[in-house]
Rosetta silent file (secondary structure, phi, psi, omega in degrees, C-alpha in Angstrom):
SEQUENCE: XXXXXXXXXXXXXXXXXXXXXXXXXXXXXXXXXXXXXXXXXXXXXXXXXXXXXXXXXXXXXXXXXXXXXXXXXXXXXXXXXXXXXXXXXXXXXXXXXXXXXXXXXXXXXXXXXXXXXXXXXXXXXXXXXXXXXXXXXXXXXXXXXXXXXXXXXXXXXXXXXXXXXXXXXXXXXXXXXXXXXXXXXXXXXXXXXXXXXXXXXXXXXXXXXXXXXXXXXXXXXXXXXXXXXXXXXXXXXXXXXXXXXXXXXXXXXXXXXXXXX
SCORE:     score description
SCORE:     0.000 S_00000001
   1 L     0.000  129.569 -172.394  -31.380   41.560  108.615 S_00000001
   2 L   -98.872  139.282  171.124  -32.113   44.955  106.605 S_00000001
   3 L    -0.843  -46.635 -159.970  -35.136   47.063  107.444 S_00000001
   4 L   -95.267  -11.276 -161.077  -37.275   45.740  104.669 S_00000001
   5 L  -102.442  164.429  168.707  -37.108   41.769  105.730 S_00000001
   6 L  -111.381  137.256  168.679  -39.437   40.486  108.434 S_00000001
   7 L   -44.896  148.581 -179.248  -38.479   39.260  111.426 S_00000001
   8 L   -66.568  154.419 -173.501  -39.912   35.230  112.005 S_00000001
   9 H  -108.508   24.686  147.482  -43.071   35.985  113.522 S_00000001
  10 H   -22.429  -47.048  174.953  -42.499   34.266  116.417 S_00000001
  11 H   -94.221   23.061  167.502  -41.760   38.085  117.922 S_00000001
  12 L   -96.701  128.914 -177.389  -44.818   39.192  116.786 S_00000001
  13 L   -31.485  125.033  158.854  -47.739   40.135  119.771 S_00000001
  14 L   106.125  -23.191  152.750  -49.614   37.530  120.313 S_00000001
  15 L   -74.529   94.698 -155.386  -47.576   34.606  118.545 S_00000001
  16 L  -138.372   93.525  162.938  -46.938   32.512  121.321 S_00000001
  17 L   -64.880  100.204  148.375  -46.314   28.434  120.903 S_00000001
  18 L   -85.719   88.654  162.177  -47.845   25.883  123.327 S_00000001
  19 H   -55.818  -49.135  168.494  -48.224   23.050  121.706 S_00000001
  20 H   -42.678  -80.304  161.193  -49.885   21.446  125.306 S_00000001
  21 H   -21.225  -52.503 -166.747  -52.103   24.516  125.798 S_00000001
  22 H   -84.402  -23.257 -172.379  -53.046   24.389  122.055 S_00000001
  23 H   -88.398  -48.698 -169.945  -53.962   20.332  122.104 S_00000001
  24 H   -76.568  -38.097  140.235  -55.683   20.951  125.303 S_00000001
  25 H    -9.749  -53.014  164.855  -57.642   23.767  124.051 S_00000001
  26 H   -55.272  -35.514 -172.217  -58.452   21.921  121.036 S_00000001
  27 H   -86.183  -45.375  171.499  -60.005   18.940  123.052 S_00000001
  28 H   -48.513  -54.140  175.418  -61.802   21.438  124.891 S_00000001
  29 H   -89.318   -8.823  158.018  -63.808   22.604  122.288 S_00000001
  30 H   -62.895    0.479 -157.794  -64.571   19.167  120.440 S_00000001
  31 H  -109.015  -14.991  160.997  -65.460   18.199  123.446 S_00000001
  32 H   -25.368  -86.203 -168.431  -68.272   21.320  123.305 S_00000001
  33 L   -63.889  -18.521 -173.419  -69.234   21.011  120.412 S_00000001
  34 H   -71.462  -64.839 -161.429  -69.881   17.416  121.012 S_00000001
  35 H   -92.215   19.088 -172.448  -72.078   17.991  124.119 S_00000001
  36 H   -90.256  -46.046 -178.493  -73.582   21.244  122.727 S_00000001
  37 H   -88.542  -10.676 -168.449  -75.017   19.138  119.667 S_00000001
  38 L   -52.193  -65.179  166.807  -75.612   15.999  121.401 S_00000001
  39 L   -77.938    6.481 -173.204  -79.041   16.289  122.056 S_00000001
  40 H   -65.184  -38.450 -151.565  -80.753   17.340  119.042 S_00000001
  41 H   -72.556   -4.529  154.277  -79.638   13.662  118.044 S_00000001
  42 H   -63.180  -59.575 -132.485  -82.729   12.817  120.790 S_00000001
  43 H  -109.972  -34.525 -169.698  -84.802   15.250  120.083 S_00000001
  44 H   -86.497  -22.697  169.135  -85.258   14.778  116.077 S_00000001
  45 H   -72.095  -84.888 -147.741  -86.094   11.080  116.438 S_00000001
  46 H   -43.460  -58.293 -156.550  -88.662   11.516  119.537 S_00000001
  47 H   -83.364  -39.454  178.058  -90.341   14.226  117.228 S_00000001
  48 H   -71.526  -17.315  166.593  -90.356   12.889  113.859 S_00000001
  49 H   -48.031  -69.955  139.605  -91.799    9.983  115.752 S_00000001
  50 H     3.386  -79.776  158.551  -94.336   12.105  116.799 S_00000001
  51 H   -46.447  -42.905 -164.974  -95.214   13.842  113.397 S_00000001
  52 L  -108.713   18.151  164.568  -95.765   10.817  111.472 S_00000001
  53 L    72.864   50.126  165.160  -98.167    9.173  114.123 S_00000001
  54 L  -104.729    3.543 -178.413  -96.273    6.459  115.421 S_00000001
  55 L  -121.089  -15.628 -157.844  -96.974    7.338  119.158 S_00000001
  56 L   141.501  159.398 -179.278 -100.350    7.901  117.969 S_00000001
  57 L   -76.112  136.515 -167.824 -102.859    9.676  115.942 S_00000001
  58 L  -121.239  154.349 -163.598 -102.372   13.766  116.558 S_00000001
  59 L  -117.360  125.312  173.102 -105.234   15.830  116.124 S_00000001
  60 L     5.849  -54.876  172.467 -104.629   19.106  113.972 S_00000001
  61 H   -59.073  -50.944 -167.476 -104.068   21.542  117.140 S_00000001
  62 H   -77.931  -14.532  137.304 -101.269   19.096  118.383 S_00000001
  63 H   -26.527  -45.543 -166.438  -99.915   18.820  114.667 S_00000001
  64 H  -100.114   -7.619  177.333  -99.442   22.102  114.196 S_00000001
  65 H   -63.051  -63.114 -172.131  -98.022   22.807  117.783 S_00000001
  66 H   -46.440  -41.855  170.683  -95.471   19.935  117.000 S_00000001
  67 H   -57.144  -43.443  177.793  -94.633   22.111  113.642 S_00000001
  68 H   -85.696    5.957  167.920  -93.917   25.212  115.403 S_00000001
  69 H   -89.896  -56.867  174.414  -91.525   23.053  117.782 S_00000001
  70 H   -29.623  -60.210  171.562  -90.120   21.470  115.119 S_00000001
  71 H   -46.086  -97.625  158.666  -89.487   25.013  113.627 S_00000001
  72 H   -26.183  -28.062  169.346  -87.861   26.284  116.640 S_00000001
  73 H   -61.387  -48.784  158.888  -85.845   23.308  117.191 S_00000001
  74 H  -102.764   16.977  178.201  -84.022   23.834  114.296 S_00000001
  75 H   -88.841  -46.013 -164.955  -83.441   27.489  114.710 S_00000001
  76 H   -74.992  -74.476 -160.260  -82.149   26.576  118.273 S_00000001
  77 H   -71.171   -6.282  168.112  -79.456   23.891  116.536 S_00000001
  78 H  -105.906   12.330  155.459  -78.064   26.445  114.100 S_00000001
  79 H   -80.106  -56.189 -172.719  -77.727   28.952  116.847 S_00000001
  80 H   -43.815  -62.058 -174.801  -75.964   26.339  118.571 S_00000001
  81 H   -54.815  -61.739 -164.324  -73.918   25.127  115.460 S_00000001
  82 H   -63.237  -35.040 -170.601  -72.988   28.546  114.409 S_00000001
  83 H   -61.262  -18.505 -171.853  -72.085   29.069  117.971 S_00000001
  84 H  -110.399   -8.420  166.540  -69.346   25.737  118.306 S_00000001
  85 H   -99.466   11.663  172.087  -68.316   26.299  114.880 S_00000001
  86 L  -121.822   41.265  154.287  -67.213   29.924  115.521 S_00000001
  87 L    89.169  -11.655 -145.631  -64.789   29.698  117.848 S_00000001
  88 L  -101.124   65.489 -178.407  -66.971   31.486  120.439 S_00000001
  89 L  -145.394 -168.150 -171.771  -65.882   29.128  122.855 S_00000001
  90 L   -63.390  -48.309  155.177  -63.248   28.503  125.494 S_00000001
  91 H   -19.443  -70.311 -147.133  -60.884   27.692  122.281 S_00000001
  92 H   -83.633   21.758 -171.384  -61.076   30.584  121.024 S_00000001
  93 H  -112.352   14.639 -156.017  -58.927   32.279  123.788 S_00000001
  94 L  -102.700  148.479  163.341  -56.144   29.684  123.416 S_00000001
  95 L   -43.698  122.303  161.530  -52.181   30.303  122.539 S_00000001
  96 L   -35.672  129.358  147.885  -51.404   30.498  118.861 S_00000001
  97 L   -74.325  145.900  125.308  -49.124   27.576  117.068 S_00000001
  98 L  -115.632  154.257  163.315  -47.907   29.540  114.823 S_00000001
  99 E  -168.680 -115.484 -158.925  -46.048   28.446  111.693 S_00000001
 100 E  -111.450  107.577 -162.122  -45.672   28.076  107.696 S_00000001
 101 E  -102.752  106.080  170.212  -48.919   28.247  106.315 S_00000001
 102 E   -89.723  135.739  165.886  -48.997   27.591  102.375 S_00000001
 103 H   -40.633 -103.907  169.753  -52.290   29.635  101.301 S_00000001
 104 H    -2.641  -52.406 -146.165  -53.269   27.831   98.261 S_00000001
 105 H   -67.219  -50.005 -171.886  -52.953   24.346   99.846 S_00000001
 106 H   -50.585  -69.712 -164.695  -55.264   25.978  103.230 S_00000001
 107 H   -64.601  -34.707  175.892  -58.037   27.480  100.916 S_00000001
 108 H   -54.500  -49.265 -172.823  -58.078   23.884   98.415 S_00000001
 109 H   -94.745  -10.330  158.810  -58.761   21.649  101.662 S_00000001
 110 H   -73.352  -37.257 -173.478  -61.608   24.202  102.990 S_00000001
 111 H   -63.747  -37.649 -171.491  -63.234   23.751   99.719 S_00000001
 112 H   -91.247  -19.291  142.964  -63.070   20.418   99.527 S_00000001
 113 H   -12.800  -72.176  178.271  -64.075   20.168  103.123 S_00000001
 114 H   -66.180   -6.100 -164.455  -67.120   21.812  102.195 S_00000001
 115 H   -97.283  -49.187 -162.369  -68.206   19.524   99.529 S_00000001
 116 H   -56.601  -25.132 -179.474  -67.876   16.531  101.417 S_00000001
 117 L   -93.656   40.173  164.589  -70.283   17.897  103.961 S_00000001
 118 L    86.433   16.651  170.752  -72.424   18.425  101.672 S_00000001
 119 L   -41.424  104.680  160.933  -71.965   22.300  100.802 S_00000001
 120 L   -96.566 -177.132 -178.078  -74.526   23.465   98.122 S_00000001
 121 L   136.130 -149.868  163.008  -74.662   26.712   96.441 S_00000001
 122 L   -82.163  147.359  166.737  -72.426   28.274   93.691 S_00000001
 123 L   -75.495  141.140  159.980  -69.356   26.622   92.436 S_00000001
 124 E   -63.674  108.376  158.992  -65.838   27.425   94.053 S_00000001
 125 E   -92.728  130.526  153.673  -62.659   27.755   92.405 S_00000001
 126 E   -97.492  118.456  158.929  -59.164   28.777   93.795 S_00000001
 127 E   -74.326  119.895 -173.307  -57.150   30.839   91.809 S_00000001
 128 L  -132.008  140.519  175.948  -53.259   29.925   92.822 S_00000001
 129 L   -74.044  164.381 -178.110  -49.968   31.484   91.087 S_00000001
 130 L   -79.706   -7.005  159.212  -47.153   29.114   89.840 S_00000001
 131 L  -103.634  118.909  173.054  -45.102   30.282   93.008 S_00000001
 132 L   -31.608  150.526  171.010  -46.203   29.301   96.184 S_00000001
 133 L  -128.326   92.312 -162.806  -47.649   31.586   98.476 S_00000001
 134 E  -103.503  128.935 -178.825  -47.018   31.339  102.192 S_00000001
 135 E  -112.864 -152.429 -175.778  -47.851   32.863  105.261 S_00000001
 136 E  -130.710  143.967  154.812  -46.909   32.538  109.266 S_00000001
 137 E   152.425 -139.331 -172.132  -49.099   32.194  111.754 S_00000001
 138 L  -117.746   98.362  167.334  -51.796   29.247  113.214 S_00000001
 139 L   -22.247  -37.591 -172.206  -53.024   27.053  110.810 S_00000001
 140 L   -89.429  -56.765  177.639  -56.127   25.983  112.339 S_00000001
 141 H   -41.970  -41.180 -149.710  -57.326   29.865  112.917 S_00000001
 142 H   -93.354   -2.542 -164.169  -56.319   30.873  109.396 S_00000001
 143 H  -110.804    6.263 -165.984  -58.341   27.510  107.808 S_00000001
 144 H  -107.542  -40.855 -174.681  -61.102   28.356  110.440 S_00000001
 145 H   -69.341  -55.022  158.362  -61.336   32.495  109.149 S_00000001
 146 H    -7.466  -79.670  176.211  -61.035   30.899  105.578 S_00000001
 147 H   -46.422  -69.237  179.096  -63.825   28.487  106.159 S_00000001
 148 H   -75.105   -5.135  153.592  -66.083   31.183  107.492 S_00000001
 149 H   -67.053  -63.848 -177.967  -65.428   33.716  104.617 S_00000001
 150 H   -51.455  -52.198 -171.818  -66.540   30.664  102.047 S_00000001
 151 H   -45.323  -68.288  179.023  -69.547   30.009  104.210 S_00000001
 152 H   -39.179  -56.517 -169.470  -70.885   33.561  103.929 S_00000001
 153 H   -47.286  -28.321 -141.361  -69.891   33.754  100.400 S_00000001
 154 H  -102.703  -38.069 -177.899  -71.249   30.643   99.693 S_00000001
 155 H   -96.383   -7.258 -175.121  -74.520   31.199  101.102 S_00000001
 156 H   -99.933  -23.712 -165.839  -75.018   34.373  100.279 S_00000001
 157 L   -76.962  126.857 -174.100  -73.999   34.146   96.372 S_00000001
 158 L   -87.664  167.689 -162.689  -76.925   32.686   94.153 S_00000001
 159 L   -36.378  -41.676 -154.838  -76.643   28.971   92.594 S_00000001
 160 L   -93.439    3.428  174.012  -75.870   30.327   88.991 S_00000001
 161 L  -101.189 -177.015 -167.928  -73.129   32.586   90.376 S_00000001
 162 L  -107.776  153.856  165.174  -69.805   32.065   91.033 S_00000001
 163 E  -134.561  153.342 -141.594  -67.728   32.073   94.288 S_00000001
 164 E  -131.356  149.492 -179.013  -63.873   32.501   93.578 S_00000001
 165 E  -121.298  129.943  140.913  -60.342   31.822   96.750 S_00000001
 166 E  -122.449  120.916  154.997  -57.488   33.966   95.151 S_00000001
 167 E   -65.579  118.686  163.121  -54.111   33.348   96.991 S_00000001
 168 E  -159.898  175.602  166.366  -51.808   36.192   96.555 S_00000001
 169 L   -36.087  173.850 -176.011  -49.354   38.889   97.680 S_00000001
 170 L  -116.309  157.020  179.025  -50.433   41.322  100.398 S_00000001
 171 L   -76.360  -30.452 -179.744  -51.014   44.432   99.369 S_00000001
 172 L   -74.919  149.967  154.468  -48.650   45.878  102.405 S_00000001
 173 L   -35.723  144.359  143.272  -44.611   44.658  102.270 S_00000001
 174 L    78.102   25.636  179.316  -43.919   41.492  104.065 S_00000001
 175 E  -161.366  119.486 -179.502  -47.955   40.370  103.884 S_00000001
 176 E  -112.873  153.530 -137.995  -49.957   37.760  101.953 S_00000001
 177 E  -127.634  134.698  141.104  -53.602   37.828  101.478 S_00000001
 178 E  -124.996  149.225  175.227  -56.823   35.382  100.442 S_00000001
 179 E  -107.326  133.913  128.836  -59.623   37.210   98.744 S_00000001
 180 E  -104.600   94.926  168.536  -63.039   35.472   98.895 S_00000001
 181 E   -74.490  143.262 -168.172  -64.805   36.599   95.946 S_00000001
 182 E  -155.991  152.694  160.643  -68.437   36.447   95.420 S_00000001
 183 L   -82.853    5.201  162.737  -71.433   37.515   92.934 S_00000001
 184 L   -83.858 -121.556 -168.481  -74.185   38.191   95.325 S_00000001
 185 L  -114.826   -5.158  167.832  -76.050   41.136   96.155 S_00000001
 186 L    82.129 -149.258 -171.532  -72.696   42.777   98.415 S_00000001
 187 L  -137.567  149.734  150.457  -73.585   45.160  101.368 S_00000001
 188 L   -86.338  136.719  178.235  -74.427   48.755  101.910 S_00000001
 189 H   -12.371  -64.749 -172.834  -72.283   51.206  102.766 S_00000001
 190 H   -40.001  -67.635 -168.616  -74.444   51.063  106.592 S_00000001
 191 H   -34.710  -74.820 -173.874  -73.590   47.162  106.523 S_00000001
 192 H   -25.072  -75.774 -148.921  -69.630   47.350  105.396 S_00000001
 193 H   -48.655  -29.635 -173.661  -69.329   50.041  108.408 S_00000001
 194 L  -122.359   37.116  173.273  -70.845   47.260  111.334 S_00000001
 195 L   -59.922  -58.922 -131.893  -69.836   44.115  109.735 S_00000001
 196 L  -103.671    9.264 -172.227  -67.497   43.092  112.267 S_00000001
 197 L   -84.867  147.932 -178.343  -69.788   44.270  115.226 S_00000001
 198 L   -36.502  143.987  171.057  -70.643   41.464  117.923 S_00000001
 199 L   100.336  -37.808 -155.356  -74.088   40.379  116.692 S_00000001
 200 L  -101.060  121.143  149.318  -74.867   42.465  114.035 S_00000001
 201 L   -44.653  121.888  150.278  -77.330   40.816  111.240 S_00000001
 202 L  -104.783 -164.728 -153.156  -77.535   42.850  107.949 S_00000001
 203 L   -81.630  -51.636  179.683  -80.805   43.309  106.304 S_00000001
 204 H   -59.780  -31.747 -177.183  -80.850   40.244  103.845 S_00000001
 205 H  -106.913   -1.473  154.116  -79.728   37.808  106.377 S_00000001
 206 H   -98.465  -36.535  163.702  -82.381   38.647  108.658 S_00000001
 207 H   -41.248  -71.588 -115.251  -84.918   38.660  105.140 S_00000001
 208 L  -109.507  -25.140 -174.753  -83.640   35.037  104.320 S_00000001
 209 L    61.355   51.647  175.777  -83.789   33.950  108.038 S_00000001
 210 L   -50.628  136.939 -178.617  -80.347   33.097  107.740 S_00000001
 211 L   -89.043  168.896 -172.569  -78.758   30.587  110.172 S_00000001
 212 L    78.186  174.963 -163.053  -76.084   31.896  113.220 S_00000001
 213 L  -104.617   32.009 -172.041  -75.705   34.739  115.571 S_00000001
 214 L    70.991    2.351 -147.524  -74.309   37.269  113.851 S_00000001
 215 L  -146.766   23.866  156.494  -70.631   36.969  115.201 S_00000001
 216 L   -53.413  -87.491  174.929  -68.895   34.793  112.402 S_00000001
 217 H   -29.346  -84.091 -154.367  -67.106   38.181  111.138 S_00000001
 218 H   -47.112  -21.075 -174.494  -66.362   39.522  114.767 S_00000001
 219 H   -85.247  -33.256 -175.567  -64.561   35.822  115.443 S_00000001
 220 H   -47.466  -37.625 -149.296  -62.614   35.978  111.725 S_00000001
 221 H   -81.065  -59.219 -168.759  -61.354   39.763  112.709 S_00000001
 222 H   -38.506  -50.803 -163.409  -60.598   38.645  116.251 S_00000001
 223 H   -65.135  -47.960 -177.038  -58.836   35.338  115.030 S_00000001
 224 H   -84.626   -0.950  156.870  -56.478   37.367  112.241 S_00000001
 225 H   -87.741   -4.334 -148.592  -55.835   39.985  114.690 S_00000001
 226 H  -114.835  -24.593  170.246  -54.638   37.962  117.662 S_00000001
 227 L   -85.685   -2.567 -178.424  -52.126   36.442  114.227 S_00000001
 228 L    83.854   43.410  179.202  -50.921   39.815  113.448 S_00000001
 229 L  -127.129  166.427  165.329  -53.342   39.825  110.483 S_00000001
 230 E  -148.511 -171.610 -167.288  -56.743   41.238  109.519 S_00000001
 231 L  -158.994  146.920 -151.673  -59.764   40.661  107.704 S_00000001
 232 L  -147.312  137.532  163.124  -61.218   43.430  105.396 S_00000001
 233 E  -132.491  150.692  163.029  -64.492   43.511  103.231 S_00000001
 234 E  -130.895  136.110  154.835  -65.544   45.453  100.076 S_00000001
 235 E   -93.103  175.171 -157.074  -67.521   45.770   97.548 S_00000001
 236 L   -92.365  108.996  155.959  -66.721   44.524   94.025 S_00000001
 237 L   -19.558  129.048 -143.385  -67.497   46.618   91.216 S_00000001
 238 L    34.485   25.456  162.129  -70.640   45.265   89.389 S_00000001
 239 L   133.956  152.272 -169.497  -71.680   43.404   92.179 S_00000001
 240 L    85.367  173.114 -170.927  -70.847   41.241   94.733 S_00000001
 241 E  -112.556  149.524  157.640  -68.542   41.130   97.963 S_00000001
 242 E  -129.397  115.583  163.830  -64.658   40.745   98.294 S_00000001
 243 E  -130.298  133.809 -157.107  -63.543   39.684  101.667 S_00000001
 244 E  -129.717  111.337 -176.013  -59.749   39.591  102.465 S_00000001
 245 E  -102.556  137.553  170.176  -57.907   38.188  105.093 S_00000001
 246 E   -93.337  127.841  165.749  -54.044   39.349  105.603 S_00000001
 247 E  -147.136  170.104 -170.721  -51.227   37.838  107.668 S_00000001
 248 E   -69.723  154.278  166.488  -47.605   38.356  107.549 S_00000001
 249 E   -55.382 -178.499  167.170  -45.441   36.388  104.942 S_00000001
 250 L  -103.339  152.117 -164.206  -43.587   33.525  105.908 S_00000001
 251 L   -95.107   59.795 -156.844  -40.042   34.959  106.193 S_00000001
 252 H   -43.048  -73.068  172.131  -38.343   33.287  103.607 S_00000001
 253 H   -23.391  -78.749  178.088  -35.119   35.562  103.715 S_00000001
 254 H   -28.142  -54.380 -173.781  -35.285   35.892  107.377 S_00000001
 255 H   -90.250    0.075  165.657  -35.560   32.012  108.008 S_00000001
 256 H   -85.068  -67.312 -172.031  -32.832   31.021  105.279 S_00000001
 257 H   -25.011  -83.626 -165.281  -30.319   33.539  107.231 S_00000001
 258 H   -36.664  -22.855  163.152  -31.254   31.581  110.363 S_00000001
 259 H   -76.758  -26.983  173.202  -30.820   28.800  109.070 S_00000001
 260 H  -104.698   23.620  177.987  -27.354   29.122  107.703 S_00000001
 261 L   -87.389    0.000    0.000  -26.529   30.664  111.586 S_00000001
């Protein structure tokens, strides 16, 4: 192996395959998110019951009480949701799988993902080159930072604009990249600099009364650093955001040698 090839990245920090550990891990958090979400499916019957006078006739005061519960109620399940859909769980501390990720193939079934569950917004395209583009590492993290790059993009980016997955080379040797491109209003300089901190809100997402806890970003960076990857945002000339997650190639050279060993 010469200087320039990459090693499989098996021998990279941090790449470390349990398949037990990762299936139990995995169970663990559906099993979360399950009882995390569980009761709202109580609590939104009981109350629209409630609202529309089927328990009884409600007198103005207790109408509008029931509104600001209501209100609160569903602020409380998309804290919750963003919290079991970002990893910020027991999961997200679990040994890597890692292995041959095609790009293209990743970002194509989060999109269509999103549609079935109903995603609105601007449409998504993926841009993919006539040569595959593949990287190494754990499939479920890299469709899970993926997934939460589109979400932002997706929500932040207005109806008539576009949001765009380009699959391509890494800009470094021996590293291949998605781009989530987007037409919304971008960041400020202040923003860019604390994106990734636990928590942290910009200004527009606290305006729009945005759902989640601020800590989508800090789980993406965490998740592509723990793959020997990273996640990077800028803004796009005339407008808009470009956020870019990296991970090592898959080691085509490297794993043909090994293969004829």
């Amino acid at each position: 192996m010469t200087g320039s090839e990459v090693a499989p990245a098996a021998t990279a920090p941090g790449l470390v395959a349990d398949p037990a550990a990762v299936e139990a891990a995995r169970e663990r958090q559906s099993h979360v998110r399950h009882e995390l979400r569980a009761p709202f499916a109580v609590i939104y019957p009981l109350l629209s019951m409630l609202l529309d006078g089927s328990a009884g006739e409600l007198t103005p005061q207790q109408r509008e009480y029931l509104v600001i519960l209501e209100r609160n109620i569903e602020r409380l399940e998309a804290l919750v949701s963003g919290a079991a859909d970002s990893g910020w769980t027991e999961c997200s501390a679990a040994p890597v799988a890692p292995g041959e990720i095609d790009l293209a193939d990743l970002a194509e079934s989060v999109v269509v993902a999103g549609r079935s569950l109903g995603q609105t917004g601007p449409p998504v395209a993926v841009e993919r080159g006539r040569a595959p583009v593949r990287a190494w590492g754990d499939r479920d993290d890299a469709r899970q930072i993926v997934t939460g790059l589109l979400r932002n993009a997706v929500m932040y980016a207005p109806d008539a604009g576009t949001v765009t997955i380009c699959v391509r080379e890494g800009d470094a040797d021996g590293t291949v990249a998605v781009e989530v491109r987007d037409t919304g209003p971008g960041m400020t300089p202040e923003e860019l600099a604390r994106a990734f901190d636990f928590g942290f809100r910009g200004e527009l997402a606290s305006r729009l009364k945005a759902p989640g806890l601020g800590i989508g970003l800090w789980v993406c960076r965490r998740l592509a650093e723990r793959n020997s990857g990273r996640v990077d945002l800028a803004d796009r000339p005339g407008g808009g955001l470009c956020a870019t997650l990296t991970l090592p190639a898959w080691p085509t050279v490297a794993a043909g040698e090994a293969g004829r060993g």
